[in-house]
Structures are given as C-alpha cells and as structure tokens.
Amino acid sequence: MRCSSKKNEALTFDVNKDSVLLRLYFYKGPNQGKARIIVDGALAKTIDLYRATPQYRFAWKYGIPDQRRKHTVKVLILREKRNVSTGYQVCFDGYGEESTFTDDTNYNIRYEAWGGAWNGKALGGGYRVSSTAGSLVRFTIRGRSFRWITARGPNYGQADIYVDDKFFATVDLYSSTQKWQHALEIKNLSQGSHTVKIVVLGQRNSASGGNAIVFDGISVP
C-alpha cells in the first residue's frame, strides 16, 4: 500500500484494452483525505476516503465504456479533506481488471421484443431495454452463480428470473436515483450449465414512473 498527502502528487497506470471493469483499492480511515480519479484525461470521480473506523481494500468500481483501446488512469492527491478527518493522506492499495463480463451485444444472448439504446454510463456504452410484458432475454451460464448487470432508477419496473425453467425470483428495479451497471447476484445454483431467462412483467411498484427493465450484460465468476 502506498500513501501520500502531497498536493498534486499522482499515480498513473494503463488498463488493458479488453478490460471492462476496473477496481481501484484504497484504505479508508479517520485520517484520510480526498483524491481525484482521472481516466483518459477526463474526471471520472472525486472520492472521499474518510471513514470513522478503518476499512481496508475499499473498492471503487468503474465500468470502462470502450474496450477497443487502452486507457490511462491517474489517481491525483488533492490535499483536501472533510472537517472531521485528521489528515490528508490517500492510501492506494492496487487495482484489478475484469474481462469476464458478457455485454448485451454478445451473440449468445437471445432477445424477444427488446430495443437497443445508448448511454455512456452503461457497460460498453449500450444496453437493451423493454417495458412490454412478456419480453424476455435468454442465455446460458456455467457455474454456481452469476451477476445480471442492469440499471435501477425512478422509471424502472419488475421482472421475473427463471433458472432452468424454474422460477427463481422477482426483482424490483425501482430506485429514487439512477444507478447504471447495477449488479444483481444470482447464487447458490448447482454446479454445471444453466439456462437463464429474464421476463419483463410490465408491472411496477407505486413509487415508480414506469415499467422499463434494462439488460446491460452478465458476469460469471
């Protein structure tokens, strides 16, 4: 773990072009300050690493919108802090890249009555969306778990998940704030290959303004 409190000191590294999710690991604690994360020269996030009690290996996640080229990541020390912090330090503990995601455009994913749309915050920049009851997406995974990459927000509805043609769960994707690349984990499956089906219900809870369901990809450990 490397720590610094020197203003404008920076750590820079390159990310492989086939990576789709980047995790930066930091220490959070009572003497930690703020840092700016810059990707390809553009601000991605200003993070506040203060925490009243220590937390090691805090992971900040960033979905890479374009996997066709390398990306340069910079962590810049701001020498800023919130009032309760006792210091300005930023402690960086490494990074990890994931390339196990399958984007919504993969040919192994089958759709019925879904439309395509674009948003820079979605995985790979694009996603599939449907509000029509009975619309479904079908795919096959191997293993005991997977994550459905979707979105939550004020206009999203509900969907049913089936595994091997058996009902598994109903999910409600309403949230008062928009959240891209939201990962829903499906776990405790039997070992082996599984066929997964996600079905749009065309329903929503009373707080939601719509029935939309987003399919942005899957991740298998």
GROMACS .gro file of N, CA, C and O in nm, residues 35-39 42-48 60-62 74 78:
model
   68
   35ALA      N    1  -0.918   1.234  -0.319
   35ALA     CA    2  -0.839   1.216  -0.440
   35ALA      C    3  -0.930   1.227  -0.561
   35ALA      O    4  -1.051   1.205  -0.552
   36ARG      N    5  -0.869   1.260  -0.672
   36ARG     CA    6  -0.942   1.269  -0.798
   36ARG      C    7  -0.898   1.154  -0.887
   36ARG      O    8  -0.778   1.130  -0.903
   37ILE      N    9  -0.995   1.082  -0.944
   37ILE     CA   10  -0.964   0.973  -1.037
   37ILE      C   11  -0.993   1.022  -1.178
   37ILE      O   12  -1.105   1.064  -1.209
   38ILE      N   13  -0.891   1.015  -1.261
   38ILE     CA   14  -0.898   1.069  -1.397
   38ILE      C   15  -0.873   0.955  -1.495
   38ILE      O   16  -0.774   0.882  -1.482
   39VAL      N   17  -0.962   0.937  -1.591
   39VAL     CA   18  -0.949   0.832  -1.691
   39VAL      C   19  -0.938   0.898  -1.829
   39VAL      O   20  -1.028   0.972  -1.869
   42ALA      N   21  -1.001   1.274  -1.843
   42ALA     CA   22  -1.131   1.327  -1.800
   42ALA      C   23  -1.161   1.282  -1.658
   42ALA      O   24  -1.130   1.168  -1.619
   43LEU      N   25  -1.221   1.369  -1.581
   43LEU     CA   26  -1.256   1.336  -1.443
   43LEU      C   27  -1.360   1.225  -1.440
   43LEU      O   28  -1.467   1.236  -1.500
   44ALA      N   29  -1.328   1.117  -1.369
   44ALA     CA   30  -1.424   1.008  -1.351
   44ALA      C   31  -1.495   1.020  -1.216
   44ALA      O   32  -1.615   0.995  -1.206
   45LYS      N   33  -1.419   1.060  -1.112
   45LYS     CA   34  -1.478   1.068  -0.979
   45LYS      C   35  -1.382   1.138  -0.884
   45LYS      O   36  -1.261   1.120  -0.893
   46THR      N   37  -1.438   1.218  -0.793
   46THR     CA   38  -1.363   1.266  -0.678
   46THR      C   39  -1.408   1.184  -0.558
   46THR      O   40  -1.528   1.181  -0.527
   47ILE      N   41  -1.316   1.115  -0.494
   47ILE     CA   42  -1.353   1.025  -0.385
   47ILE      C   43  -1.305   1.079  -0.251
   47ILE      O   44  -1.198   1.139  -0.241
   48ASP      N   45  -1.387   1.059  -0.151
   48ASP     CA   46  -1.357   1.098  -0.013
   48ASP      C   47  -1.328   0.971   0.064
   48ASP      O   48  -1.416   0.885   0.078
   60TRP      N   49  -1.329   0.092  -0.535
   60TRP     CA   50  -1.403   0.185  -0.621
   60TRP      C   51  -1.410   0.122  -0.759
   60TRP      O   52  -1.308   0.086  -0.817
   61LYS      N   53  -1.532   0.110  -0.814
   61LYS     CA   54  -1.552   0.038  -0.940
   61LYS      C   55  -1.584   0.136  -1.053
   61LYS      O   56  -1.657   0.233  -1.034
   62TYR      N   57  -1.529   0.106  -1.169
   62TYR     CA   58  -1.551   0.190  -1.286
   62TYR      C   59  -1.572   0.101  -1.408
   62TYR      O   60  -1.487   0.019  -1.442
   74LYS      N   61  -0.533   0.786  -1.374
   74LYS     CA   62  -0.450   0.865  -1.283
   74LYS      C   63  -0.525   0.886  -1.152
   74LYS      O   64  -0.644   0.919  -1.153
   78LEU      N   65  -0.540   1.548  -0.377
   78LEU     CA   66  -0.592   1.684  -0.373
   78LEU      C   67  -0.546   1.764  -0.252
   78LEU      O   68  -0.553   1.886  -0.251
   0.00000   0.00000   0.00000
